[in-house]
């Protein structure tokens, strides 16, 4: 029986770790968590905010996920959108989901992210 999602993994190009850290830690406010040593040798980085974990794995033939995406719940969506915009990140509001407020954005390597309440 499934109980919860442990983490979501997104791909990233080789050498993008500093860009990812600046975005996921500094802009989104997540905390970088250490990867186990055997996995750390592959590159990439992992982040956590509360119970949410995002893993960014290095992929040699990287192509950003432009449709597939994690849906991340936030508490104050307007403030969170403003936080991203202040960090120079584009926010695209989407009103097509009845009863929910949400917007889409992309990380610095082009992966799509959804934020919603």
Coordinates of N, CA and C in Angstrom, one line a residue:
X1 N 0.8 -1.2 0.0 CA 0.0 0.0 0.0 C 0.9 1.2 0.0
X2 N 0.6 2.2 -0.9 CA 1.3 3.4 -0.9 C 0.9 4.3 0.2
X3 N 1.8 5.0 0.8 CA 1.5 5.9 1.9 C 1.8 7.4 1.6
X4 N 2.8 7.6 0.9 CA 3.2 9.0 0.6 C 4.2 9.0 -0.5
X5 N 4.5 10.1 -1.1 CA 5.6 10.2 -2.0 C 6.9 10.6 -1.2
X6 N 7.9 9.8 -1.4 CA 9.1 10.0 -0.6 C 9.9 11.2 -1.2
X7 N 10.0 11.3 -2.5 CA 10.7 12.4 -3.2 C 10.4 12.4 -4.7
X8 N 10.7 13.5 -5.3 CA 10.6 13.6 -6.8 C 12.0 13.9 -7.3
X9 N 12.3 13.2 -8.4 CA 13.6 13.5 -9.0 C 13.4 14.2 -10.3
X10 N 14.2 15.2 -10.5 CA 14.3 16.0 -11.8 C 15.7 15.8 -12.3
X11 N 15.8 15.9 -13.6 CA 17.2 15.8 -14.2 C 17.7 17.2 -14.4
X12 N 19.1 17.3 -14.5 CA 19.8 18.5 -14.7 C 21.0 18.2 -15.5
X13 N 21.6 19.2 -16.3 CA 22.8 19.0 -17.1 C 24.0 18.9 -16.2
X14 N 25.1 18.3 -16.7 CA 26.3 18.3 -16.0 C 26.8 19.7 -15.7
X15 N 27.4 19.9 -14.5 CA 27.9 21.2 -14.1 C 26.9 22.2 -13.6
X16 N 25.7 21.9 -13.4 CA 24.6 22.9 -13.1 C 24.4 23.0 -11.6
X17 N 25.1 22.3 -10.8 CA 24.8 22.2 -9.4 C 24.8 23.6 -8.7
X18 N 25.7 24.5 -9.1 CA 25.7 25.9 -8.4 C 24.4 26.6 -8.8
X19 N 24.0 26.5 -10.1 CA 22.7 27.2 -10.5 C 21.5 26.6 -9.7
X20 N 21.5 25.3 -9.6 CA 20.4 24.6 -8.8 C 20.4 25.0 -7.4
X21 N 21.6 25.1 -6.8 CA 21.6 25.5 -5.4 C 21.1 27.0 -5.2
X22 N 21.5 27.8 -6.1 CA 21.1 29.2 -6.0 C 19.6 29.3 -6.1
X23 N 19.0 28.5 -7.0 CA 17.5 28.5 -7.2 C 16.8 27.8 -6.1
X24 N 17.1 26.6 -5.9 CA 16.3 25.8 -4.9 C 16.5 26.2 -3.4
X25 N 17.7 26.6 -3.1 CA 18.0 27.1 -1.7 C 17.6 28.6 -1.6
X26 N 18.3 29.4 -2.4 CA 18.1 30.8 -2.2 C 16.8 31.4 -2.6
X27 N 16.3 31.0 -3.8 CA 15.0 31.5 -4.3 C 13.8 30.8 -3.6
X28 N 13.8 29.4 -3.7 CA 12.6 28.7 -3.2 C 12.7 28.5 -1.7
X29 N 13.9 28.7 -1.1 CA 14.0 28.6 0.4 C 14.1 27.2 0.9
X30 N 14.5 26.2 0.1 CA 14.7 24.8 0.5 C 16.0 24.7 1.1
X31 N 16.3 23.6 1.8 CA 17.5 23.3 2.5 C 18.2 22.2 1.7
X32 N 19.5 22.4 1.3 CA 20.2 21.3 0.7 C 20.5 20.2 1.7
X33 N 20.2 19.0 1.3 CA 20.5 17.9 2.2 C 21.6 17.0 1.6
X34 N 22.5 16.4 2.4 CA 23.6 15.7 1.8 C 23.2 14.4 1.1
X35 N 23.8 14.1 0.0 CA 23.6 12.9 -0.7 C 24.5 11.8 0.0
X36 N 24.1 10.5 0.0 CA 25.0 9.5 0.4 C 26.3 9.5 -0.4
X37 N 27.4 9.2 0.1 CA 28.7 9.4 -0.6 C 28.7 8.7 -2.0
X38 N 28.2 7.4 -2.1 CA 28.2 6.7 -3.3 C 27.4 7.4 -4.4
X39 N 26.3 8.1 -4.0 CA 25.4 8.8 -4.9 C 26.0 10.2 -5.2
X40 N 26.6 10.8 -4.2 CA 27.2 12.1 -4.4 C 28.3 12.1 -5.5
X41 N 28.9 11.0 -5.7 CA 30.0 10.9 -6.7 C 29.4 11.1 -8.1
X42 N 28.1 10.9 -8.3 CA 27.4 11.1 -9.6 C 27.1 12.5 -9.9
X43 N 27.2 13.4 -8.9 CA 26.9 14.8 -9.0 C 25.4 15.0 -8.7
X44 N 24.9 16.2 -8.9 CA 23.5 16.6 -8.6 C 23.4 17.0 -7.1
X45 N 22.2 17.3 -6.7 CA 22.0 17.8 -5.3 C 20.6 17.5 -4.9
X46 N 20.4 17.4 -3.6 CA 19.0 17.1 -3.0 C 18.6 18.3 -2.1
X47 N 17.3 18.5 -2.1 CA 16.8 19.6 -1.3 C 15.5 19.2 -0.6
X48 N 15.3 19.8 0.6 CA 14.1 19.5 1.4 C 13.5 20.8 1.9
X49 N 12.2 20.8 2.0 CA 11.4 21.9 2.7 C 10.3 21.1 3.4
X50 N 10.3 21.0 4.7 CA 9.3 20.3 5.4 C 9.4 18.8 5.0
X51 N 8.2 18.2 4.6 CA 8.2 16.8 4.1 C 8.5 16.7 2.7
X52 N 8.7 17.8 2.0 CA 9.0 17.8 0.5 C 10.4 17.6 0.2
X53 N 10.8 16.6 -0.6 CA 12.1 16.4 -1.1 C 12.2 16.4 -2.6
X54 N 13.1 17.2 -3.1 CA 13.4 17.2 -4.6 C 14.8 16.8 -4.8
X55 N 15.0 15.8 -5.6 CA 16.4 15.4 -6.0 C 16.7 15.8 -7.4
X56 N 17.8 16.4 -7.6 CA 18.2 16.8 -8.9 C 19.4 15.9 -9.3
X57 N 19.2 15.1 -10.3 CA 20.2 14.2 -10.8 C 20.8 14.6 -12.1
X58 N 22.1 14.4 -12.2 CA 22.8 14.8 -13.5 C 22.5 13.7 -14.6
X59 N 22.2 14.3 -15.7 CA 21.9 13.5 -16.9 C 22.7 14.0 -18.1
X60 N 23.6 13.2 -18.6 CA 24.5 13.6 -19.7 C 23.7 14.1 -20.9
X61 N 22.7 13.5 -21.3 CA 21.9 13.9 -22.5 C 20.6 14.6 -22.0
X62 N 20.8 15.6 -21.2 CA 19.7 16.3 -20.5 C 18.8 17.0 -21.4
X63 N 17.5 16.9 -21.2 CA 16.4 17.6 -21.8 C 15.5 18.0 -20.7
X64 N 15.1 19.3 -20.5 CA 14.3 19.7 -19.4 C 12.9 19.1 -19.5
X65 N 12.3 18.9 -18.4 CA 10.9 18.4 -18.3 C 10.0 19.6 -18.5
X66 N 9.4 19.8 -19.6 CA 8.6 21.0 -19.9 C 7.1 20.7 -19.7
X67 N 6.7 19.5 -19.6 CA 5.3 19.1 -19.3 C 5.2 18.4 -18.0
X68 N 6.0 17.4 -17.8 CA 6.0 16.7 -16.5 C 6.5 17.6 -15.5
X69 N 6.0 17.5 -14.2 CA 6.4 18.5 -13.2 C 5.9 18.0 -11.8
X70 N 6.6 18.5 -10.8 CA 6.1 18.3 -9.4 C 5.1 19.4 -9.2
X71 N 4.0 19.1 -8.4 CA 3.1 20.1 -7.9 C 3.4 20.3 -6.5
X72 N 3.8 21.6 -6.2 CA 4.3 21.9 -4.8 C 3.3 22.8 -4.1
X73 N 2.7 22.4 -3.0 CA 1.8 23.2 -2.3 C 2.5 24.3 -1.4
X74 N 1.9 25.5 -1.4 CA 2.5 26.6 -0.7 C 1.4 27.2 0.2
X75 N 1.8 27.9 1.2 CA 0.8 28.4 2.1 C 0.2 29.8 1.7
X76 N 1.0 30.7 1.2 CA 0.6 32.0 0.7 C 1.1 32.1 -0.7
X77 N 0.2 31.8 -1.6 CA 0.7 31.7 -3.0 C 1.1 33.0 -3.6
X78 N 0.4 34.1 -3.3 CA 0.7 35.4 -3.8 C 2.1 35.8 -3.3
X79 N 2.4 35.6 -2.0 CA 3.7 35.9 -1.5 C 4.8 35.0 -2.1
X80 N 4.5 33.8 -2.3 CA 5.5 32.9 -2.9 C 5.8 33.3 -4.4
X81 N 4.7 33.7 -5.1 CA 4.9 34.2 -6.5 C 5.8 35.4 -6.5
X82 N 5.5 36.3 -5.5 CA 6.3 37.5 -5.4 C 7.8 37.2 -5.1
X83 N 8.0 36.2 -4.2 CA 9.3 35.8 -3.9 C 10.1 35.3 -5.1
X84 N 9.4 34.5 -6.0 CA 10.1 34.0 -7.2 C 10.4 35.2 -8.1
X85 N 9.4 36.1 -8.3 CA 9.6 37.2 -9.2 C 10.7 38.1 -8.7
X86 N 10.8 38.3 -7.4 CA 11.9 39.1 -6.8 C 13.3 38.4 -7.1
X87 N 13.3 37.1 -7.2 CA 14.5 36.4 -7.6 C 14.8 36.3 -9.1
X88 N 14.0 37.0 -9.8 CA 14.2 37.1 -11.3 C 13.6 35.9 -12.0
X89 N 12.6 35.2 -11.4 CA 12.0 34.0 -12.0 C 10.7 34.3 -12.5
X90 N 10.4 33.9 -13.7 CA 9.1 34.1 -14.4 C 8.0 33.3 -13.8
X91 N 6.8 33.9 -13.5 CA 5.7 33.2 -12.9 C 4.5 33.3 -13.9
X92 N 3.9 32.1 -14.2 CA 2.8 32.1 -15.1 C 1.5 31.6 -14.4
X93 N 0.6 32.5 -14.1 CA -0.6 32.1 -13.4 C -1.5 31.2 -14.3
X94 N -2.2 30.3 -13.8 CA -3.1 29.4 -14.5 C -4.4 29.2 -13.7
X95 N -5.5 29.7 -14.3 CA -6.8 29.7 -13.6 C -7.7 28.6 -14.1
X96 N -7.1 27.6 -14.8 CA -7.9 26.5 -15.4 C -8.3 25.4 -14.5
X97 N -7.8 25.4 -13.3 CA -8.1 24.3 -12.3 C -9.2 24.8 -11.3
X98 N -10.4 24.4 -11.5 CA -11.5 25.0 -10.6 C -11.2 24.8 -9.1
X99 N -11.4 25.9 -8.4 CA -11.3 25.8 -6.9 C -9.8 25.8 -6.4
X100 N -8.9 26.0 -7.3 CA -7.5 26.1 -6.9 C -6.8 27.3 -7.5
X101 N -5.8 27.9 -6.7 CA -5.0 28.9 -7.3 C -3.6 28.3 -7.6
X102 N -3.1 28.5 -8.7 CA -1.8 27.9 -9.1 C -1.1 28.8 -10.1
X103 N 0.3 28.6 -10.1 CA 1.1 29.1 -11.2 C 2.2 28.1 -11.5
X104 N 2.7 28.4 -12.7 CA 3.9 27.6 -13.2 C 5.1 28.4 -13.2
X105 N 6.2 27.8 -13.1 CA 7.5 28.4 -13.3 C 8.5 27.4 -13.7
X106 N 9.7 27.8 -13.9 CA 10.8 26.8 -14.4 C 12.0 27.0 -13.5
X107 N 12.7 26.0 -13.3 CA 14.0 26.1 -12.6 C 15.0 26.6 -13.6
X108 N 16.3 26.9 -13.2 CA 17.2 27.5 -14.1 C 17.7 26.7 -15.2
X109 N 17.4 25.4 -15.2 CA 17.8 24.5 -16.3 C 16.5 24.1 -17.2
X110 N 15.4 24.8 -16.9 CA 14.2 24.6 -17.7 C 13.2 23.6 -17.3
X111 N 13.3 22.9 -16.1 CA 12.3 22.0 -15.6 C 11.1 22.8 -15.2
X112 N 9.9 22.3 -15.5 CA 8.6 22.9 -15.1 C 8.3 22.6 -13.7
X113 N 7.8 23.6 -13.0 CA 7.4 23.5 -11.6 C 6.0 24.1 -11.4
X114 N 5.1 23.4 -10.7 CA 3.8 24.0 -10.4 C 3.7 24.3 -8.9
X115 N 3.2 25.4 -8.6 CA 3.0 25.8 -7.2 C 1.5 26.1 -7.0
X116 N 0.9 25.5 -6.0 CA -0.6 25.7 -5.8 C -1.0 25.6 -4.3
X117 N -2.2 26.1 -4.1 CA -2.9 26.0 -2.8 C -4.2 25.3 -3.0

